[in-house]
Amino acid sequence: MDNEQPHQELVKCVVVGDTAVGKTRLICARACNKHVSLAQLMTTHVPTVWAIDQYRIYKDVLERSWEVVDGVNVSLRLWDTFGDHEKDRRFAYGRSDVVLLCFSVTNPISLRNCGAMWYPEIRRFCPNTPILLVGCKNDLRYMYRDETYLSYCKDRSPFIRTPRKSDLVMPDQGRALAAEFGIYYYETSVFTYYGINEVFENAIRAALIARRQQRFWMTNLKRVQRPFLQAPFRPPRPLEPDVVPVNSSYLENTATLLRQQYFSDMVIICGAKGFPVHRFMMAAACEAFNRLLASDCARGAELARSSSESSMVSSMGEATTGDFNEDTEYLIRQDQAKQMRVWDQIKRRSSCQILPLSDSCKKPPDLYREVNHPAINSIRVVKCDKIQHATSQTQTIVTMSKLISQAVMQEVINFIYTGTLDSAAFKQQEIRQAAELLGFHELTKLSQFILDQHLLFDKVFMQQFHTPLPQRLREMYVERSLFADVTFDLDDGIHLAHRAILMARCDPMKAMFQGHFRESTSRMISFPGVKMYAFHILLCYIYSDKIPVVEPTRCLELLELANRLCMNRLVNLVEARVIDQLQHQDRLCGEDDEVVEIVLALLEPVKLHNAHNLADWCVWRLCGAYDRVCRARALRHIGPASRDYLCENRWPPVWYVKEYDYYQKCVSEQLKAQKDIRLTGSVQASQHTGCLCFTGKVRRESDGRLRTRRAPYAVARRLRRRTRRSDPSRAGGETSIIIIIIPRGILGAGAGMISERVKINR
Ligand SMILES: Nc1nc2c(ncn2[C@@H]2O[C@H](COP(=O)(O)OP(=O)(O)OP(=O)(O)O)[C@@H](O)[C@H]2O)c(=O)[nH]1
Ligand SMILES: [Mg+2]
């Protein structure tokens, strides 16, 4: 007990309780004022065998023991003990000012021992010492199901036992025992640092109040308050589940498209070499190709193309039989813009039938045109008689001028399909020039950047320049259906698309178009069970790798389609979009009931459609609004297992809600009691006559009006008046002696003044 500072109250606080309840950690947390990480907490428990006087050894520990509580300078000396019941703790208990009786909230036996063994022991050695019952490790009330915590427990399996729900001691159980012994109750956690300072501060209060009761003359303890109520600890809300989409394979898919040349319909002739490519890709990338292919000549070729290719109607998932006659076929070929009307007519005759190539189809003449462009010489549309499987019968042949070399053309095509350039830096000048001539702005920027910055080739860096291209593909082909070569007949309309990109991006489509199925040559594919809304979003994903906003109420049809086509990334993107939308709605309307209704309706179906991230998010959202869930109409959509799960995992948990209500009740009772005391005090004060307080405080008179207490000199004046009135010289009566009783505590200038005046009057 050395190193005591002048004017400092030394408080000896002894910490007792079963072994491994967290006594040493609690003391260390206060003495070192440090948070403890989970990894540190999960180290093997080392039982305390003897206590070392840290205050003597370490100056900083001693300094940290100094504290000011309610205006009193205190040095708090913490005494750690061992949990062994048999050992003698007499020395620790000696001259203690306060005892912390600890138990662990994950060990009900430790709480039972508090009543059965520890309390009697404390009372035997320290009959009058205040005791605080402390529930340690209260973080485990929510951490016991935390993934990280559980994995730590698993790793240290035989040494650390994973706490179970049934092990948890709830706050009301702890408080009931504390109430039984008439002691204070607190909870702490060294992991969250909840209650650490609070418990020691209130232990000091309890010790100082006990000291004040014994040594009533100690005026410095006058302002010490009774230990405060502890606000309950609200467990943190579980983290909002995040959707991490499967990695994109967009550029890999387009690279495959170039490599495999699925349904390539264009050949670029450069010198002696021809590069098979796709019109829709080239037109989206380069302005020059776009203008050329959309020109009259090329559009004229469309007619030739449609009449020369086989026109068949097939279905995905449906058998197709029967023939169409020639007039129907003619209608299909002639006008793509009137597809709706055409299809209606076809349907009227026979739904989903095969339309074989008619013998009467005339082979169209080749179309040829010279082009007045520095990079392009000519364009020709030809019909190939012998074609490979999955290749377009009609080819558009574009001959480049001498300004574009073979190597450069190869680079341009590579960049369009793969988003990267292979070539060494010295070719950049030529590439930039070709890109400029072709109106390929992304490549112009990239090559200019490489030229300016002398950068080495970095794949990821180059791909950033490629990003506008997929978006353009979507704008040109999903919204406007240029150069489409296949039509999908959906439940509520038809949609055009390009076989090549469908094959590259979607494996079931690849199987359908590439294999020897009738769909590989059909122009019309029936796709039952799919609506335009879902198919449009599917195409957005296929062409641009992105999807637009998804209506949460319509996400199921989209998830179903994505699963049908084995597109995991699309499932993830839909999940992310739906969550975004619901979050947005929450922000707009402030977590309203409508979102709860939607989420409840989605919860079970999304699980069926493998949207597990979205299901997790729904659970998280519903657990955080459990009271609204109970009121929701859509509650009937979920099964009993999900209901139980939500109830079990609701946030904040039931025990916290109860604790909070209890705390609020105690606080309001305390406030009421304080108010009553103040009122009684003021009534008593107003009833007293004689000497008044020296303050100018307001008091309530019996008539209910507020009046300022009279200042001492006013009292003196009144007294003088009274004295005069009773003056025998004036009244001619007897001389009387006025005795003024001045209560202890108000001896001061005012009182002195009163006695002076009295003397004068006399
Ligand atoms: N999660 C969690 N674990 C804790 C907390 N406090 C202590 N622990 C863990 O509980 C175990 C026992 O802690 P100690 O402080 O050494 O226990 P003790 O009461 O001093 O034990 P004895 O010295 O044997 O009497 C250790 O592994 C700590 O990491 C807490 O607040 N939260
Ligand atoms: Mg210990």
PDB file of N, CA, C and O in Angstrom, residues 23 29 42 88 113 173 179 196 219 451 519-520 599 671 674 693 699 716 723:
ATOM      1  N   LYS A  23     -11.396 -13.521 -14.629  1.00  0.00           N
ATOM      2  CA  LYS A  23     -10.981 -12.519 -13.623  1.00  0.00           C
ATOM      3  C   LYS A  23      -9.705 -11.801 -14.065  1.00  0.00           C
ATOM      4  O   LYS A  23      -9.643 -10.574 -14.078  1.00  0.00           O
ATOM      5  N   ALA A  29      -7.606  -5.908 -18.519  1.00  0.00           N
ATOM      6  CA  ALA A  29      -8.275  -4.946 -19.410  1.00  0.00           C
ATOM      7  C   ALA A  29      -8.338  -3.574 -18.737  1.00  0.00           C
ATOM      8  O   ALA A  29      -8.130  -2.548 -19.389  1.00  0.00           O
ATOM      9  N   MET A  42      -8.456 -16.388 -27.576  1.00  0.00           N
ATOM     10  CA  MET A  42      -8.594 -17.825 -27.812  1.00  0.00           C
ATOM     11  C   MET A  42      -7.326 -18.604 -27.471  1.00  0.00           C
ATOM     12  O   MET A  42      -7.261 -19.799 -27.722  1.00  0.00           O
ATOM     13  N   ASP A  88      -6.553 -20.870   0.114  1.00  0.00           N
ATOM     14  CA  ASP A  88      -6.835 -19.859   1.133  1.00  0.00           C
ATOM     15  C   ASP A  88      -6.687 -18.458   0.530  1.00  0.00           C
ATOM     16  O   ASP A  88      -5.631 -18.117   0.000  1.00  0.00           O
ATOM     17  N   ASN A 113     -22.077 -21.384  -8.216  1.00  0.00           N
ATOM     18  CA  ASN A 113     -21.040 -21.356  -7.175  1.00  0.00           C
ATOM     19  C   ASN A 113     -20.958 -20.002  -6.484  1.00  0.00           C
ATOM     20  O   ASN A 113     -20.539 -19.914  -5.339  1.00  0.00           O
ATOM     21  N   GLN A 173     -31.077 -13.872 -14.865  1.00  0.00           N
ATOM     22  CA  GLN A 173     -30.656 -14.896 -13.905  1.00  0.00           C
ATOM     23  C   GLN A 173     -29.591 -14.329 -12.962  1.00  0.00           C
ATOM     24  O   GLN A 173     -29.654 -14.533 -11.750  1.00  0.00           O
ATOM     25  N   ALA A 179     -29.986  -9.780  -6.572  1.00  0.00           N
ATOM     26  CA  ALA A 179     -31.077  -9.225  -5.765  1.00  0.00           C
ATOM     27  C   ALA A 179     -31.261 -10.051  -4.494  1.00  0.00           C
ATOM     28  O   ALA A 179     -31.557  -9.520  -3.429  1.00  0.00           O
ATOM     29  N   ILE A 196     -16.195  -2.491 -18.789  1.00  0.00           N
ATOM     30  CA  ILE A 196     -14.934  -2.634 -18.045  1.00  0.00           C
ATOM     31  C   ILE A 196     -14.731  -1.425 -17.120  1.00  0.00           C
ATOM     32  O   ILE A 196     -14.616  -1.578 -15.908  1.00  0.00           O
ATOM     33  N   THR A 219     -15.334  14.955   4.558  1.00  0.00           N
ATOM     34  CA  THR A 219     -16.134  15.834   3.694  1.00  0.00           C
ATOM     35  C   THR A 219     -15.846  15.614   2.202  1.00  0.00           C
ATOM     36  O   THR A 219     -16.684  15.901   1.366  1.00  0.00           O
ATOM     37  N   LEU A 451       1.785   5.061 -76.523  1.00  0.00           N
ATOM     38  CA  LEU A 451       2.832   5.852 -77.173  1.00  0.00           C
ATOM     39  C   LEU A 451       3.321   6.973 -76.265  1.00  0.00           C
ATOM     40  O   LEU A 451       4.521   7.221 -76.144  1.00  0.00           O
ATOM     41  N   GLU A 519     -32.272 -26.955 -84.152  1.00  0.00           N
ATOM     42  CA  GLU A 519     -32.140 -25.534 -83.793  1.00  0.00           C
ATOM     43  C   GLU A 519     -30.932 -24.894 -84.453  1.00  0.00           C
ATOM     44  O   GLU A 519     -30.871 -23.685 -84.618  1.00  0.00           O
ATOM     45  N   SER A 520     -29.925 -25.732 -84.816  1.00  0.00           N
ATOM     46  CA  SER A 520     -28.707 -25.149 -85.386  1.00  0.00           C
ATOM     47  C   SER A 520     -28.975 -24.511 -86.733  1.00  0.00           C
ATOM     48  O   SER A 520     -28.215 -23.658 -87.189  1.00  0.00           O
ATOM     49  N   VAL A 599     -39.778  -9.154 -49.265  1.00  0.00           N
ATOM     50  CA  VAL A 599     -38.701 -10.063 -48.857  1.00  0.00           C
ATOM     51  C   VAL A 599     -39.282 -11.384 -48.347  1.00  0.00           C
ATOM     52  O   VAL A 599     -38.757 -12.461 -48.651  1.00  0.00           O
ATOM     53  N   LEU A 671     -35.672   8.328 -11.586  1.00  0.00           N
ATOM     54  CA  LEU A 671     -35.944   9.758 -11.826  1.00  0.00           C
ATOM     55  C   LEU A 671     -37.120  10.210 -10.970  1.00  0.00           C
ATOM     56  O   LEU A 671     -37.092  11.301 -10.383  1.00  0.00           O
ATOM     57  N   GLN A 674     -36.049  10.555  -7.404  1.00  0.00           N
ATOM     58  CA  GLN A 674     -35.253  11.773  -7.194  1.00  0.00           C
ATOM     59  C   GLN A 674     -36.161  12.992  -7.144  1.00  0.00           C
ATOM     60  O   GLN A 674     -35.979  13.893  -6.321  1.00  0.00           O
ATOM     61  N   CYS A 693     -31.924  30.162   4.016  1.00  0.00           N
ATOM     62  CA  CYS A 693     -30.725  29.823   3.241  1.00  0.00           C
ATOM     63  C   CYS A 693     -30.100  31.088   2.666  1.00  0.00           C
ATOM     64  O   CYS A 693     -30.776  32.081   2.463  1.00  0.00           O
ATOM     65  N   ARG A 699     -38.452  29.268  -4.347  1.00  0.00           N
ATOM     66  CA  ARG A 699     -39.192  28.245  -3.598  1.00  0.00           C
ATOM     67  C   ARG A 699     -40.678  28.434  -3.846  1.00  0.00           C
ATOM     68  O   ARG A 699     -41.146  29.534  -4.177  1.00  0.00           O
ATOM     69  N   ALA A 716     -32.432  40.726   7.809  1.00  0.00           N
ATOM     70  CA  ALA A 716     -31.983  41.654   8.849  1.00  0.00           C
ATOM     71  C   ALA A 716     -32.917  42.844   8.943  1.00  0.00           C
ATOM     72  O   ALA A 716     -33.269  43.307  10.038  1.00  0.00           O
ATOM     73  N   THR A 723     -37.951  44.491  15.719  1.00  0.00           N
ATOM     74  CA  THR A 723     -37.317  44.934  16.953  1.00  0.00           C
ATOM     75  C   THR A 723     -37.827  46.322  17.345  1.00  0.00           C
ATOM     76  O   THR A 723     -38.132  46.610  18.488  1.00  0.00           O
TER      77      THR A 723
END
